[in-house]
Amino acid sequence: MKPIAVVCLCIPLTIVTQANAGFLAVEDFDSNLSGTVNDGMAGWRFTVDDDIYVESLGLFDNDSDGFNASHQVGIWDATGATLLASTTVQAGTASAAQGPTIRFGVFRFESIAPLALSAGESYIIGANYVSDDQFYYAAFDISSSSSISSITGVRSDAGSGFVAPMLGASNRFGPNFTFTTAAEPVPEPSTLALFGIGGLGLCSYRWRRKRMLNPEM
């Protein structure tokens, strides 16, 4: 009985580990210039080359020591008229870090309901900056996922609040997102865990039934 139970339990646990992995839209960049804005937006316009599902939105934490305040991050359509998804990256280090360390900094993310973006379409990502948390501008050597292209910086005026950044700007990095190219959004780990419990129960039932039919087992 024990070998059967172990096999049934291990399969869903392996799937949970894989489900937590996502691709970074922007994987790396370089810049010697950083700046702040009072209640204004910084971000970038991009084109999607494959159908993708955005899983989380995030922001660059310069020194990996947390943010001075919480920041709203969103994705808009190409016109900036429609906000497609948004979340709030938390102050301090409450939001989870993901990806490599870039010049002593890391991206911190908050999960969202999966957002489908279509191949060949353009979108805008932006973050609202307050409390002297910094973004980088005039970035170069930008490394992005193969599913993301045509990256150009955008901004809004100071005092504009949380709106689509539509003004042209030198490449500005702070906001980022993670995504999957799966045909369907990845199930939550809690859902997969239920599958594991169900599978374990099925294995146990089949063993008991087999033993009833053959008591000499």
PDB file of C-alpha atoms in Angstrom:
ATOM      1  CA  MET A   1       0.000   0.000   0.000  1.00  0.00           C
ATOM      2  CA  LYS A   2       2.737   2.504   0.898  1.00  0.00           C
ATOM      3  CA  PRO A   3       4.401   2.658  -2.549  1.00  0.00           C
ATOM      4  CA  ILE A   4       1.053   3.343  -4.195  1.00  0.00           C
ATOM      5  CA  ALA A   5       0.195   6.200  -1.800  1.00  0.00           C
ATOM      6  CA  VAL A   6       3.579   7.889  -2.215  1.00  0.00           C
ATOM      7  CA  VAL A   7       3.378   7.944  -6.002  1.00  0.00           C
ATOM      8  CA  CYS A   8      -0.127   9.398  -6.014  1.00  0.00           C
ATOM      9  CA  LEU A   9       0.850  12.186  -3.600  1.00  0.00           C
ATOM     10  CA  CYS A  10       4.082  13.218  -5.309  1.00  0.00           C
ATOM     11  CA  ILE A  11       2.589  13.908  -8.723  1.00  0.00           C
ATOM     12  CA  PRO A  12       0.416  16.915  -7.709  1.00  0.00           C
ATOM     13  CA  LEU A  13       3.179  18.357  -5.509  1.00  0.00           C
ATOM     14  CA  THR A  14       5.505  18.465  -8.514  1.00  0.00           C
ATOM     15  CA  ILE A  15       2.841  20.269 -10.535  1.00  0.00           C
ATOM     16  CA  VAL A  16       2.401  22.896  -7.799  1.00  0.00           C
ATOM     17  CA  THR A  17       6.106  23.745  -7.933  1.00  0.00           C
ATOM     18  CA  GLN A  18       5.991  24.214 -11.704  1.00  0.00           C
ATOM     19  CA  ALA A  19       2.793  26.273 -11.553  1.00  0.00           C
ATOM     20  CA  ASN A  20       4.459  28.946  -9.419  1.00  0.00           C
ATOM     21  CA  ALA A  21       7.021  29.753 -12.141  1.00  0.00           C
ATOM     22  CA  GLY A  22       6.343  32.685 -14.511  1.00  0.00           C
ATOM     23  CA  PHE A  23       8.292  34.620 -17.126  1.00  0.00           C
ATOM     24  CA  LEU A  24       9.499  38.164 -16.438  1.00  0.00           C
ATOM     25  CA  ALA A  25       8.475  40.650 -19.127  1.00  0.00           C
ATOM     26  CA  VAL A  26      11.653  42.720 -18.600  1.00  0.00           C
ATOM     27  CA  GLU A  27      14.494  40.546 -17.365  1.00  0.00           C
ATOM     28  CA  ASP A  28      17.320  43.086 -17.154  1.00  0.00           C
ATOM     29  CA  PHE A  29      18.304  46.653 -18.069  1.00  0.00           C
ATOM     30  CA  ASP A  30      21.086  49.105 -17.372  1.00  0.00           C
ATOM     31  CA  SER A  31      20.953  52.783 -16.429  1.00  0.00           C
ATOM     32  CA  ASN A  32      23.040  55.290 -14.525  1.00  0.00           C
ATOM     33  CA  LEU A  33      20.143  57.704 -13.982  1.00  0.00           C
ATOM     34  CA  SER A  34      17.324  57.489 -11.464  1.00  0.00           C
ATOM     35  CA  GLY A  35      14.560  59.912 -10.620  1.00  0.00           C
ATOM     36  CA  THR A  36      11.379  60.523  -8.686  1.00  0.00           C
ATOM     37  CA  VAL A  37       8.070  62.199  -9.458  1.00  0.00           C
ATOM     38  CA  ASN A  38       5.392  63.561  -7.135  1.00  0.00           C
ATOM     39  CA  ASP A  39       2.202  61.571  -7.741  1.00  0.00           C
ATOM     40  CA  GLY A  40       3.032  60.866 -11.394  1.00  0.00           C
ATOM     41  CA  MET A  41       3.368  57.848 -13.652  1.00  0.00           C
ATOM     42  CA  ALA A  42       6.385  56.137 -15.186  1.00  0.00           C
ATOM     43  CA  GLY A  43       6.291  53.065 -17.412  1.00  0.00           C
ATOM     44  CA  TRP A  44       6.642  51.664 -20.911  1.00  0.00           C
ATOM     45  CA  ARG A  45       4.674  50.802 -24.009  1.00  0.00           C
ATOM     46  CA  PHE A  46       5.176  47.325 -25.452  1.00  0.00           C
ATOM     47  CA  THR A  47       3.970  44.855 -28.075  1.00  0.00           C
ATOM     48  CA  VAL A  48       3.054  41.238 -27.343  1.00  0.00           C
ATOM     49  CA  ASP A  49       4.417  38.733 -29.873  1.00  0.00           C
ATOM     50  CA  ASP A  50       2.593  35.692 -28.461  1.00  0.00           C
ATOM     51  CA  ASP A  51      -0.722  35.185 -26.712  1.00  0.00           C
ATOM     52  CA  ILE A  52       0.093  35.452 -23.002  1.00  0.00           C
ATOM     53  CA  TYR A  53      -1.599  35.565 -19.592  1.00  0.00           C
ATOM     54  CA  VAL A  54      -0.312  38.195 -17.167  1.00  0.00           C
ATOM     55  CA  GLU A  55      -0.127  36.686 -13.661  1.00  0.00           C
ATOM     56  CA  SER A  56       1.287  39.513 -11.535  1.00  0.00           C
ATOM     57  CA  LEU A  57       2.244  43.186 -11.639  1.00  0.00           C
ATOM     58  CA  GLY A  58       5.287  44.570  -9.884  1.00  0.00           C
ATOM     59  CA  LEU A  59       7.752  47.369  -9.276  1.00  0.00           C
ATOM     60  CA  PHE A  60      11.526  47.710  -9.045  1.00  0.00           C
ATOM     61  CA  ASP A  61      12.904  48.050  -5.508  1.00  0.00           C
ATOM     62  CA  ASN A  62      16.200  49.923  -5.984  1.00  0.00           C
ATOM     63  CA  ASP A  63      18.161  48.624  -3.013  1.00  0.00           C
ATOM     64  CA  SER A  64      16.111  45.529  -2.194  1.00  0.00           C
ATOM     65  CA  ASP A  65      15.189  47.178   1.114  1.00  0.00           C
ATOM     66  CA  GLY A  66      11.509  47.857   0.430  1.00  0.00           C
ATOM     67  CA  PHE A  67       9.393  50.829  -0.663  1.00  0.00           C
ATOM     68  CA  ASN A  68       8.655  54.005   1.251  1.00  0.00           C
ATOM     69  CA  ALA A  69       4.975  53.720   0.321  1.00  0.00           C
ATOM     70  CA  SER A  70       2.511  51.512  -1.554  1.00  0.00           C
ATOM     71  CA  HIS A  71       2.287  52.016  -5.339  1.00  0.00           C
ATOM     72  CA  GLN A  72      -0.478  51.302  -7.836  1.00  0.00           C
ATOM     73  CA  VAL A  73       0.582  49.454 -10.991  1.00  0.00           C
ATOM     74  CA  GLY A  74      -1.640  48.881 -14.021  1.00  0.00           C
ATOM     75  CA  ILE A  75      -1.836  47.739 -17.642  1.00  0.00           C
ATOM     76  CA  TRP A  76      -3.851  49.712 -20.205  1.00  0.00           C
ATOM     77  CA  ASP A  77      -4.771  49.161 -23.824  1.00  0.00           C
ATOM     78  CA  ALA A  78      -2.717  50.953 -26.498  1.00  0.00           C
ATOM     79  CA  THR A  79      -4.930  54.068 -26.405  1.00  0.00           C
ATOM     80  CA  GLY A  80      -4.657  54.434 -22.630  1.00  0.00           C
ATOM     81  CA  ALA A  81      -8.451  54.689 -22.452  1.00  0.00           C
ATOM     82  CA  THR A  82      -9.086  51.283 -20.842  1.00  0.00           C
ATOM     83  CA  LEU A  83      -7.442  50.020 -17.658  1.00  0.00           C
ATOM     84  CA  LEU A  84      -7.226  46.242 -18.130  1.00  0.00           C
ATOM     85  CA  ALA A  85      -5.800  45.242 -14.752  1.00  0.00           C
ATOM     86  CA  SER A  86      -4.223  46.840 -11.705  1.00  0.00           C
ATOM     87  CA  THR A  87      -2.950  46.063  -8.237  1.00  0.00           C
ATOM     88  CA  THR A  88      -1.077  47.720  -5.381  1.00  0.00           C
ATOM     89  CA  VAL A  89       2.520  46.806  -4.614  1.00  0.00           C
ATOM     90  CA  GLN A  90       2.878  47.066  -0.846  1.00  0.00           C
ATOM     91  CA  ALA A  91       5.115  49.362   1.181  1.00  0.00           C
ATOM     92  CA  GLY A  92       8.227  47.851   2.720  1.00  0.00           C
ATOM     93  CA  THR A  93       9.108  44.323   1.655  1.00  0.00           C
ATOM     94  CA  ALA A  94       5.609  42.849   1.940  1.00  0.00           C
ATOM     95  CA  SER A  95       5.322  42.144  -1.804  1.00  0.00           C
ATOM     96  CA  ALA A  96       7.233  39.078  -2.991  1.00  0.00           C
ATOM     97  CA  ALA A  97      10.557  39.521  -4.816  1.00  0.00           C
ATOM     98  CA  GLN A  98      11.097  37.610  -8.056  1.00  0.00           C
ATOM     99  CA  GLY A  99      13.810  37.457 -10.684  1.00  0.00           C
ATOM    100  CA  PRO A 100      17.506  38.330 -10.636  1.00  0.00           C
ATOM    101  CA  THR A 101      19.178  41.096  -8.660  1.00  0.00           C
ATOM    102  CA  ILE A 102      19.828  44.113 -10.927  1.00  0.00           C
ATOM    103  CA  ARG A 103      22.284  46.700  -9.575  1.00  0.00           C
ATOM    104  CA  PHE A 104      21.426  45.658  -5.995  1.00  0.00           C
ATOM    105  CA  GLY A 105      17.677  45.903  -6.694  1.00  0.00           C
ATOM    106  CA  VAL A 106      14.845  43.403  -7.238  1.00  0.00           C
ATOM    107  CA  PHE A 107      11.323  43.440  -8.675  1.00  0.00           C
ATOM    108  CA  ARG A 108       8.499  42.934  -6.168  1.00  0.00           C
ATOM    109  CA  PHE A 109       5.151  41.558  -7.364  1.00  0.00           C
ATOM    110  CA  GLU A 110       1.498  41.160  -6.407  1.00  0.00           C
ATOM    111  CA  SER A 111      -0.687  38.517  -8.089  1.00  0.00           C
ATOM    112  CA  ILE A 112      -3.703  39.441 -10.212  1.00  0.00           C
ATOM    113  CA  ALA A 113      -6.481  37.445 -11.868  1.00  0.00           C
ATOM    114  CA  PRO A 114      -4.961  36.133 -15.144  1.00  0.00           C
ATOM    115  CA  LEU A 115      -5.149  38.816 -17.845  1.00  0.00           C
ATOM    116  CA  ALA A 116      -5.069  37.669 -21.479  1.00  0.00           C
ATOM    117  CA  LEU A 117      -2.991  39.813 -23.866  1.00  0.00           C
ATOM    118  CA  SER A 118      -3.183  39.093 -27.590  1.00  0.00           C
ATOM    119  CA  ALA A 119      -0.294  38.560 -29.987  1.00  0.00           C
ATOM    120  CA  GLY A 120       0.320  41.560 -32.262  1.00  0.00           C
ATOM    121  CA  GLU A 121      -1.368  44.035 -29.912  1.00  0.00           C
ATOM    122  CA  SER A 122       0.302  46.889 -28.000  1.00  0.00           C
ATOM    123  CA  TYR A 123      -0.259  47.827 -24.364  1.00  0.00           C
ATOM    124  CA  ILE A 124       0.997  50.235 -21.699  1.00  0.00           C
ATOM    125  CA  ILE A 125       2.235  49.416 -18.205  1.00  0.00           C
ATOM    126  CA  GLY A 126       2.662  52.176 -15.647  1.00  0.00           C
ATOM    127  CA  ALA A 127       3.216  52.754 -11.953  1.00  0.00           C
ATOM    128  CA  ASN A 128       2.247  55.706  -9.781  1.00  0.00           C
ATOM    129  CA  TYR A 129       5.285  57.106  -7.962  1.00  0.00           C
ATOM    130  CA  VAL A 130       5.088  58.815  -4.574  1.00  0.00           C
ATOM    131  CA  SER A 131       7.224  59.221  -1.432  1.00  0.00           C
ATOM    132  CA  ASP A 132      10.579  59.486  -3.235  1.00  0.00           C
ATOM    133  CA  ASP A 133      10.652  55.871  -4.418  1.00  0.00           C
ATOM    134  CA  GLN A 134      12.776  55.909  -7.573  1.00  0.00           C
ATOM    135  CA  PHE A 135      12.519  54.658 -11.139  1.00  0.00           C
ATOM    136  CA  TYR A 136      15.338  54.420 -13.685  1.00  0.00           C
ATOM    137  CA  TYR A 137      15.368  56.343 -16.967  1.00  0.00           C
ATOM    138  CA  ALA A 138      17.493  56.565 -20.117  1.00  0.00           C
ATOM    139  CA  ALA A 139      17.850  52.798 -19.783  1.00  0.00           C
ATOM    140  CA  PHE A 140      19.878  50.755 -22.265  1.00  0.00           C
ATOM    141  CA  ASP A 141      20.869  47.107 -22.841  1.00  0.00           C
ATOM    142  CA  ILE A 142      17.248  46.161 -22.219  1.00  0.00           C
ATOM    143  CA  SER A 143      16.674  42.422 -22.005  1.00  0.00           C
ATOM    144  CA  SER A 144      13.074  41.251 -22.315  1.00  0.00           C
ATOM    145  CA  SER A 145      11.250  37.980 -22.775  1.00  0.00           C
ATOM    146  CA  SER A 146      11.041  36.723 -26.359  1.00  0.00           C
ATOM    147  CA  SER A 147       7.252  37.278 -26.149  1.00  0.00           C
ATOM    148  CA  ILE A 148       7.669  41.047 -25.551  1.00  0.00           C
ATOM    149  CA  SER A 149       9.021  43.631 -28.022  1.00  0.00           C
ATOM    150  CA  SER A 150       8.931  47.299 -29.135  1.00  0.00           C
ATOM    151  CA  ILE A 151       9.555  48.683 -25.646  1.00  0.00           C
ATOM    152  CA  THR A 152       9.476  52.482 -25.348  1.00  0.00           C
ATOM    153  CA  GLY A 153       9.291  54.687 -22.245  1.00  0.00           C
ATOM    154  CA  VAL A 154       6.196  56.679 -21.272  1.00  0.00           C
ATOM    155  CA  ARG A 155       5.297  59.012 -18.422  1.00  0.00           C
ATOM    156  CA  SER A 156       2.661  61.409 -17.102  1.00  0.00           C
ATOM    157  CA  ASP A 157       3.011  64.841 -15.538  1.00  0.00           C
ATOM    158  CA  ALA A 158       3.545  65.223 -11.805  1.00  0.00           C
ATOM    159  CA  GLY A 159       0.273  65.420  -9.914  1.00  0.00           C
ATOM    160  CA  SER A 160      -1.637  63.412 -12.520  1.00  0.00           C
ATOM    161  CA  GLY A 161      -2.375  60.529 -10.169  1.00  0.00           C
ATOM    162  CA  PHE A 162      -3.044  56.982 -11.362  1.00  0.00           C
ATOM    163  CA  VAL A 163      -3.693  57.386 -15.089  1.00  0.00           C
ATOM    164  CA  ALA A 164      -2.299  55.811 -18.248  1.00  0.00           C
ATOM    165  CA  PRO A 165       1.157  57.336 -18.916  1.00  0.00           C
ATOM    166  CA  MET A 166       0.910  58.641 -22.487  1.00  0.00           C
ATOM    167  CA  LEU A 167       3.741  61.169 -22.850  1.00  0.00           C
ATOM    168  CA  GLY A 168       6.913  60.087 -24.612  1.00  0.00           C
ATOM    169  CA  ALA A 169       9.983  59.648 -22.402  1.00  0.00           C
ATOM    170  CA  SER A 170      13.389  58.036 -22.422  1.00  0.00           C
ATOM    171  CA  ASN A 171      13.115  54.413 -21.378  1.00  0.00           C
ATOM    172  CA  ARG A 172      11.751  54.345 -17.833  1.00  0.00           C
ATOM    173  CA  PHE A 173      11.867  51.190 -15.761  1.00  0.00           C
ATOM    174  CA  GLY A 174      10.164  50.480 -12.508  1.00  0.00           C
ATOM    175  CA  PRO A 175       6.926  48.632 -13.327  1.00  0.00           C
ATOM    176  CA  ASN A 176       7.114  45.068 -14.631  1.00  0.00           C
ATOM    177  CA  PHE A 177       4.915  41.983 -14.943  1.00  0.00           C
ATOM    178  CA  THR A 178       5.139  38.200 -14.992  1.00  0.00           C
ATOM    179  CA  PHE A 179       3.214  35.970 -17.376  1.00  0.00           C
ATOM    180  CA  THR A 180       2.648  32.471 -18.702  1.00  0.00           C
ATOM    181  CA  THR A 181       2.136  31.334 -22.288  1.00  0.00           C
ATOM    182  CA  ALA A 182      -0.100  28.436 -21.213  1.00  0.00           C
ATOM    183  CA  ALA A 183      -3.265  27.852 -23.219  1.00  0.00           C
ATOM    184  CA  GLU A 184      -5.220  28.235 -19.995  1.00  0.00           C
ATOM    185  CA  PRO A 185      -4.416  30.211 -16.813  1.00  0.00           C
ATOM    186  CA  VAL A 186      -2.350  28.133 -14.368  1.00  0.00           C
ATOM    187  CA  PRO A 187      -4.492  26.672 -11.546  1.00  0.00           C
ATOM    188  CA  GLU A 188      -3.898  27.940  -8.023  1.00  0.00           C
ATOM    189  CA  PRO A 189      -1.714  25.630  -5.865  1.00  0.00           C
ATOM    190  CA  SER A 190      -4.651  25.134  -3.480  1.00  0.00           C
ATOM    191  CA  THR A 191      -6.702  23.703  -6.359  1.00  0.00           C
ATOM    192  CA  LEU A 192      -3.907  21.343  -7.332  1.00  0.00           C
ATOM    193  CA  ALA A 193      -3.559  20.248  -3.707  1.00  0.00           C
ATOM    194  CA  LEU A 194      -7.220  19.178  -3.760  1.00  0.00           C
ATOM    195  CA  PHE A 195      -6.465  17.075  -6.831  1.00  0.00           C
ATOM    196  CA  GLY A 196      -3.648  15.447  -4.867  1.00  0.00           C
ATOM    197  CA  ILE A 197      -5.918  14.602  -1.928  1.00  0.00           C
ATOM    198  CA  GLY A 198      -8.491  13.168  -4.321  1.00  0.00           C
ATOM    199  CA  GLY A 199      -5.851  11.080  -6.073  1.00  0.00           C
ATOM    200  CA  LEU A 200      -4.584   9.715  -2.767  1.00  0.00           C
ATOM    201  CA  GLY A 201      -8.102   8.764  -1.752  1.00  0.00           C
ATOM    202  CA  LEU A 202      -8.672   6.987  -5.069  1.00  0.00           C
ATOM    203  CA  CYS A 203      -5.469   4.989  -4.681  1.00  0.00           C
ATOM    204  CA  SER A 204      -6.450   3.942  -1.155  1.00  0.00           C
ATOM    205  CA  TYR A 205      -9.953   2.918  -2.296  1.00  0.00           C
ATOM    206  CA  ARG A 206      -8.642   0.796  -5.156  1.00  0.00           C
ATOM    207  CA  TRP A 207      -6.180  -0.967  -2.845  1.00  0.00           C
ATOM    208  CA  ARG A 208      -8.876  -1.747  -0.275  1.00  0.00           C
ATOM    209  CA  ARG A 209     -11.208  -3.029  -2.984  1.00  0.00           C
ATOM    210  CA  LYS A 210      -8.509  -5.226  -4.424  1.00  0.00           C
ATOM    211  CA  ARG A 211      -7.759  -6.664  -0.983  1.00  0.00           C
ATOM    212  CA  MET A 212     -11.439  -7.435  -0.393  1.00  0.00           C
ATOM    213  CA  LEU A 213     -11.515  -9.394  -3.640  1.00  0.00           C
ATOM    214  CA  ASN A 214      -8.299 -11.189  -2.733  1.00  0.00           C
ATOM    215  CA  PRO A 215      -7.996 -11.514   1.088  1.00  0.00           C
ATOM    216  CA  GLU A 216      -4.632 -13.296   0.793  1.00  0.00           C
ATOM    217  CA  MET A 217      -2.878 -10.071  -0.359  1.00  0.00           C
TER     218      MET A 217
END
